[in-house]
RNA sequence: GGGUGAUUAGCUCAGUUGGUUAGAGCACUUCUCUUACAAAGAAGGGGUCAGUGGUUCGAGUCCACUAUCACCCACCA
């Protein structure tokens, strides 16, 4: 009984059902699998909203990899999860509350608990949406191990690591100038700044008429808090002033006492060569302040900007309460009035803004929590920085098997550069949505622990931790740490991870830091860096540009497989790629092609087909050999994470070899069981190879083949080609294949008279190196097949004698002439033109070859294999040319 | 200021140890409704691989410089 499939593949109907079936079968859960462990943790999407195309790309990558490994018989684990995304989520919810008019200032009006409730509700909603979306993308992750950076288990891990670092003195509470977002009323780490360029003015001025040095600044209003002028100690212009103190009345609460100090870091050639030092409102100046303290020559610090972004009382009565830009105008005005302003230049300035709140950050001095990256870890004689570098350069603990490979490799350099100028990491935030810092205070006492110590009056630190602190633990917190879990033992370090280059520092670096420090092992072995998706104009997808695409809409329209295929094709690691709908269309068309191939196979083959005997035709052998090669190459590509190339190869085979050639050839064969077996098995192998990329359609077709298993749990086809086909045989196969195609084409073009007998002649005499003595035999073995092809000729005769050239016209196949008697052809004029053209081409080619062979350098230095190949080529070409010219004369 | 990447067909891009005449998808031209598929099939056009120089018997591939674009980093007062 033969089965019919629907004419068009309809992904909408099957995808959800298949996913449910997979999930229920337990195929996603490694506890049901055996074999070598293979684990991937999913970069947890932020619960700030729904998933976008970038997530679709990530899911496609991860899922293809995990499915590939699962098919290869590994005990595979892909852990799903989400990230509470501290600042990002709170910022988002506050914005929504304000926009909806529910609050003007959410923190003040709602208070900590109520606002947290709002955020929690929002987060839970997006989380639910996100998890649904991940399912729609077909991601085969183990839902029983679902994690969240803010759930109890993960919080436990956070507290544990904090305590460990605290006890190792790697976490400290310090007074420093930090980045402050006025809008968000919180700190940001250096990495959370987004630098934007904007026009600004550079003012050159003196503090007072009798002040001996002019200085330049883009922030005049901060000059109300200046306490020193730093100059280079070797600068002859200013040396004489070093150590002097000048007083200037600029309108601040107290007259400024400016000390002239020497600092090596001042570039004498930059600007006026003198730097006005504002210790409270510049990270650089703060460092000078610290250095002076170390030199026992301290300078003062005056805070003139407050946490509200307004000028403080210390800025003086004229300025107090003004915003910084107002204060700036006023101060510049004053300078002009006093005739102290020397110059005003337009420049382009790069300023840091908060990536989440969007405002220009202020530098303010504050007490915050920091991770010390330079201090030696107890009993290690290494700093966190050194740990981070070692894991990627020579391997953790100098152990080569503990080396992280970043792909593409160039990102290793980027990573090292980043580490080189890494500062201590500010981890405390003044927002509420996040892990509260596990530190307790009572009067002067401090206690670090997840719960309050015994006794009355202990108050927990109100700040929360940077979200990357918890994401940094993700690779092991998801596996059960700090418990001594079995998962940790089996699956750690994880095998592979993928991420975009934009979170290399945020996330990858911190995971490496946390894992090498906490578990004394690397978090993952291979890192695959993917590029960013852009729209067809090359712009980033973003809400503000209005060009963002909803992956679910695309899935609804074209199917999940089409989306996945389009995202993975034509891309190379680390490089951005453009996304547009035509790409998905093309992928959809391919999937439909695969569907139709399957329809054909299912329709034309018998259900029970025996294993073939040795009654195989050339075409059968050919396709089997090619399939083996394909399997090998696909496997190689995937092992090297070359997704795009694997797909390209698969597509080429499926469409050009299998559909356009073998299927066509098979139509003209008798309905014999061997053919059915090959068709079915080729299809099955193809489905297996395609499954990592397009899981739904392959699984659906698999089910239609009435297999008893699910494709997801199948085994990857054998990659070791047990009896490698002899090269000679392959070449003959190739040749015959092309002959068949040529003859069919000739017939299709009505160039062959169907009533005439046709001879196929080709020269085997000079081809012994390629075909061996058996060449002729192999060909005659397959003569039957050729005869059976619907060539429209009554009979084909294969002759291997080149003398039969007379009265023949040639077709070039693989550089070897196939000669077909002229009387068998029609439309000779057309042929003439064709032959002339061919002659031109061949002459050009032969000329190139001759030139190369005439070159002594070439003949002396090139490998013999190459030389003989080229000689061979030339001989063939010359022979072909002659026969072609002969033929042309005859016409 | 430092660093990285890109420049290949009209468009979007592959091309991982340098090796015969540089590939794919889309678009284009011509033909074909041949019962798996018109979301198809057949045939075809289109590229001095950004430029210059170098290494090599041989360079899209390696090196140097130049141009254009993009991105990242930085304590640009």
mmCIF file with all atom_site columns, C-alpha atoms (C1' of nucleotides) in Angstrom, chain A residues 7 216-217 266-267 270 274-275 284 350 410 413 570 572 578 580 586 588-589 593 596 599-600 642 645 655 659 664 845 852 855 857-858 861 863 873, chain B residues 3-6 12-16 19-21 23-26 36-45 56-57 70-77:
data_model
loop_
_atom_site.group_PDB
_atom_site.id
_atom_site.type_symbol
_atom_site.label_atom_id
_atom_site.label_alt_id
_atom_site.label_comp_id
_atom_site.label_asym_id
_atom_site.label_entity_id
_atom_site.label_seq_id
_atom_site.pdbx_PDB_ins_code
_atom_site.Cartn_x
_atom_site.Cartn_y
_atom_site.Cartn_z
_atom_site.occupancy
_atom_site.B_iso_or_equiv
_atom_site.pdbx_formal_charge
_atom_site.auth_seq_id
_atom_site.auth_comp_id
_atom_site.auth_asym_id
_atom_site.auth_atom_id
_atom_site.pdbx_PDB_model_num
ATOM 1  C CA    . UNK A 1 7   ? 0.958  18.485 -1.361  1.00 0.00 ? 7   UNK A CA    1
ATOM 2  C CA    . UNK A 1 216 ? 41.378 73.835 29.992  1.00 0.00 ? 216 UNK A CA    1
ATOM 3  C CA    . UNK A 1 217 ? 38.151 72.046 30.774  1.00 0.00 ? 217 UNK A CA    1
ATOM 4  C CA    . UNK A 1 266 ? 50.194 64.725 33.092  1.00 0.00 ? 266 UNK A CA    1
ATOM 5  C CA    . UNK A 1 267 ? 51.104 65.109 29.425  1.00 0.00 ? 267 UNK A CA    1
ATOM 6  C CA    . UNK A 1 270 ? 48.388 68.264 25.858  1.00 0.00 ? 270 UNK A CA    1
ATOM 7  C CA    . UNK A 1 274 ? 48.323 71.750 33.308  1.00 0.00 ? 274 UNK A CA    1
ATOM 8  C CA    . UNK A 1 275 ? 45.405 69.838 34.680  1.00 0.00 ? 275 UNK A CA    1
ATOM 9  C CA    . UNK A 1 284 ? 41.343 60.462 36.824  1.00 0.00 ? 284 UNK A CA    1
ATOM 10 C CA    . UNK A 1 350 ? 32.821 61.430 24.104  1.00 0.00 ? 350 UNK A CA    1
ATOM 11 C CA    . UNK A 1 410 ? 40.744 36.787 17.176  1.00 0.00 ? 410 UNK A CA    1
ATOM 12 C CA    . UNK A 1 413 ? 43.141 39.072 21.641  1.00 0.00 ? 413 UNK A CA    1
ATOM 13 C CA    . UNK A 1 570 ? 25.516 32.214 4.842   1.00 0.00 ? 570 UNK A CA    1
ATOM 14 C CA    . UNK A 1 572 ? 30.513 33.088 9.515   1.00 0.00 ? 572 UNK A CA    1
ATOM 15 C CA    . UNK A 1 578 ? 21.847 40.876 7.559   1.00 0.00 ? 578 UNK A CA    1
ATOM 16 C CA    . UNK A 1 580 ? 15.566 39.944 5.531   1.00 0.00 ? 580 UNK A CA    1
ATOM 17 C CA    . UNK A 1 586 ? 14.459 30.771 0.178   1.00 0.00 ? 586 UNK A CA    1
ATOM 18 C CA    . UNK A 1 588 ? 11.118 27.794 3.166   1.00 0.00 ? 588 UNK A CA    1
ATOM 19 C CA    . UNK A 1 589 ? 11.424 26.830 -0.495  1.00 0.00 ? 589 UNK A CA    1
ATOM 20 C CA    . UNK A 1 593 ? 11.681 20.782 -1.746  1.00 0.00 ? 593 UNK A CA    1
ATOM 21 C CA    . UNK A 1 596 ? 8.424  16.923 -2.068  1.00 0.00 ? 596 UNK A CA    1
ATOM 22 C CA    . UNK A 1 599 ? 6.527  12.660 -1.041  1.00 0.00 ? 599 UNK A CA    1
ATOM 23 C CA    . UNK A 1 600 ? 8.057  11.143 -4.112  1.00 0.00 ? 600 UNK A CA    1
ATOM 24 C CA    . UNK A 1 642 ? 30.949 25.505 10.771  1.00 0.00 ? 642 UNK A CA    1
ATOM 25 C CA    . UNK A 1 645 ? 29.187 25.330 5.568   1.00 0.00 ? 645 UNK A CA    1
ATOM 26 C CA    . UNK A 1 655 ? 18.825 19.486 -4.187  1.00 0.00 ? 655 UNK A CA    1
ATOM 27 C CA    . UNK A 1 659 ? 16.593 15.461 -6.249  1.00 0.00 ? 659 UNK A CA    1
ATOM 28 C CA    . UNK A 1 664 ? 15.332 11.623 -12.128 1.00 0.00 ? 664 UNK A CA    1
ATOM 29 C CA    . UNK A 1 845 ? 42.595 27.125 -21.163 1.00 0.00 ? 845 UNK A CA    1
ATOM 30 C CA    . UNK A 1 852 ? 52.632 27.314 -16.938 1.00 0.00 ? 852 UNK A CA    1
ATOM 31 C CA    . UNK A 1 855 ? 57.918 27.872 -17.049 1.00 0.00 ? 855 UNK A CA    1
ATOM 32 C CA    . UNK A 1 857 ? 60.435 27.324 -12.275 1.00 0.00 ? 857 UNK A CA    1
ATOM 33 C CA    . UNK A 1 858 ? 57.187 25.539 -12.332 1.00 0.00 ? 858 UNK A CA    1
ATOM 34 C CA    . UNK A 1 861 ? 59.654 23.362 -8.126  1.00 0.00 ? 861 UNK A CA    1
ATOM 35 C CA    . UNK A 1 863 ? 55.096 19.031 -6.759  1.00 0.00 ? 863 UNK A CA    1
ATOM 36 C CA    . UNK A 1 873 ? 44.966 18.365 -18.612 1.00 0.00 ? 873 UNK A CA    1
ATOM 37 C "C1'" . G   B 2 3   ? 42.955 47.641 18.511  1.00 0.00 ? 3   G   B "C1'" 1
ATOM 38 C "C1'" . U   B 2 4   ? 39.755 44.419 15.433  1.00 0.00 ? 4   U   B "C1'" 1
ATOM 39 C "C1'" . G   B 2 5   ? 36.994 43.239 11.259  1.00 0.00 ? 5   G   B "C1'" 1
ATOM 40 C "C1'" . A   B 2 6   ? 35.076 44.083 6.328   1.00 0.00 ? 6   A   B "C1'" 1
ATOM 41 C "C1'" . U   B 2 12  ? 23.148 39.239 0.469   1.00 0.00 ? 12  U   B "C1'" 1
ATOM 42 C "C1'" . C   B 2 13  ? 27.216 36.434 1.494   1.00 0.00 ? 13  C   B "C1'" 1
ATOM 43 C "C1'" . A   B 2 14  ? 30.447 31.531 1.653   1.00 0.00 ? 14  A   B "C1'" 1
ATOM 44 C "C1'" . G   B 2 15  ? 35.435 30.353 0.385   1.00 0.00 ? 15  G   B "C1'" 1
ATOM 45 C "C1'" . U   B 2 16  ? 40.171 27.203 7.747   1.00 0.00 ? 16  U   B "C1'" 1
ATOM 46 C "C1'" . G   B 2 19  ? 47.232 24.382 -6.232  1.00 0.00 ? 19  G   B "C1'" 1
ATOM 47 C "C1'" . U   B 2 20  ? 43.746 22.986 -12.421 1.00 0.00 ? 20  U   B "C1'" 1
ATOM 48 C "C1'" . U   B 2 21  ? 39.141 27.578 -15.657 1.00 0.00 ? 21  U   B "C1'" 1
ATOM 49 C "C1'" . G   B 2 23  ? 31.222 29.448 -5.585  1.00 0.00 ? 23  G   B "C1'" 1
ATOM 50 C "C1'" . A   B 2 24  ? 25.971 29.634 -3.401  1.00 0.00 ? 24  A   B "C1'" 1
ATOM 51 C "C1'" . G   B 2 25  ? 21.169 31.928 -2.620  1.00 0.00 ? 25  G   B "C1'" 1
ATOM 52 C "C1'" . C   B 2 26  ? 18.205 35.814 -4.508  1.00 0.00 ? 26  C   B "C1'" 1
ATOM 53 C "C1'" . A   B 2 36  ? 7.322  14.688 -6.013  1.00 0.00 ? 36  A   B "C1'" 1
ATOM 54 C "C1'" . C   B 2 37  ? 7.732  19.837 -6.395  1.00 0.00 ? 37  C   B "C1'" 1
ATOM 55 C "C1'" . A   B 2 38  ? 5.808  26.538 -10.813 1.00 0.00 ? 38  A   B "C1'" 1
ATOM 56 C "C1'" . A   B 2 39  ? 7.708  27.701 -3.462  1.00 0.00 ? 39  A   B "C1'" 1
ATOM 57 C "C1'" . A   B 2 40  ? 9.486  23.691 -9.912  1.00 0.00 ? 40  A   B "C1'" 1
ATOM 58 C "C1'" . G   B 2 41  ? 12.677 21.931 -13.989 1.00 0.00 ? 41  G   B "C1'" 1
ATOM 59 C "C1'" . A   B 2 42  ? 16.406 22.829 -18.142 1.00 0.00 ? 42  A   B "C1'" 1
ATOM 60 C "C1'" . A   B 2 43  ? 19.912 26.098 -20.348 1.00 0.00 ? 43  A   B "C1'" 1
ATOM 61 C "C1'" . G   B 2 44  ? 22.436 30.771 -19.915 1.00 0.00 ? 44  G   B "C1'" 1
ATOM 62 C "C1'" . G   B 2 45  ? 24.580 35.788 -18.940 1.00 0.00 ? 45  G   B "C1'" 1
ATOM 63 C "C1'" . U   B 2 56  ? 56.132 32.105 -4.306  1.00 0.00 ? 56  U   B "C1'" 1
ATOM 64 C "C1'" . C   B 2 57  ? 56.767 27.841 -9.846  1.00 0.00 ? 57  C   B "C1'" 1
ATOM 65 C "C1'" . A   B 2 70  ? 32.003 49.300 10.433  1.00 0.00 ? 70  A   B "C1'" 1
ATOM 66 C "C1'" . C   B 2 71  ? 32.881 48.030 15.396  1.00 0.00 ? 71  C   B "C1'" 1
ATOM 67 C "C1'" . C   B 2 72  ? 35.563 47.768 20.171  1.00 0.00 ? 72  C   B "C1'" 1
ATOM 68 C "C1'" . C   B 2 73  ? 38.782 49.892 23.901  1.00 0.00 ? 73  C   B "C1'" 1
ATOM 69 C "C1'" . A   B 2 74  ? 41.104 54.346 26.489  1.00 0.00 ? 74  A   B "C1'" 1
ATOM 70 C "C1'" . C   B 2 75  ? 42.239 58.397 32.775  1.00 0.00 ? 75  C   B "C1'" 1
ATOM 71 C "C1'" . C   B 2 76  ? 41.371 63.025 24.657  1.00 0.00 ? 76  C   B "C1'" 1
ATOM 72 C "C1'" . A   B 2 77  ? 42.246 67.469 30.817  1.00 0.00 ? 77  A   B "C1'" 1
#
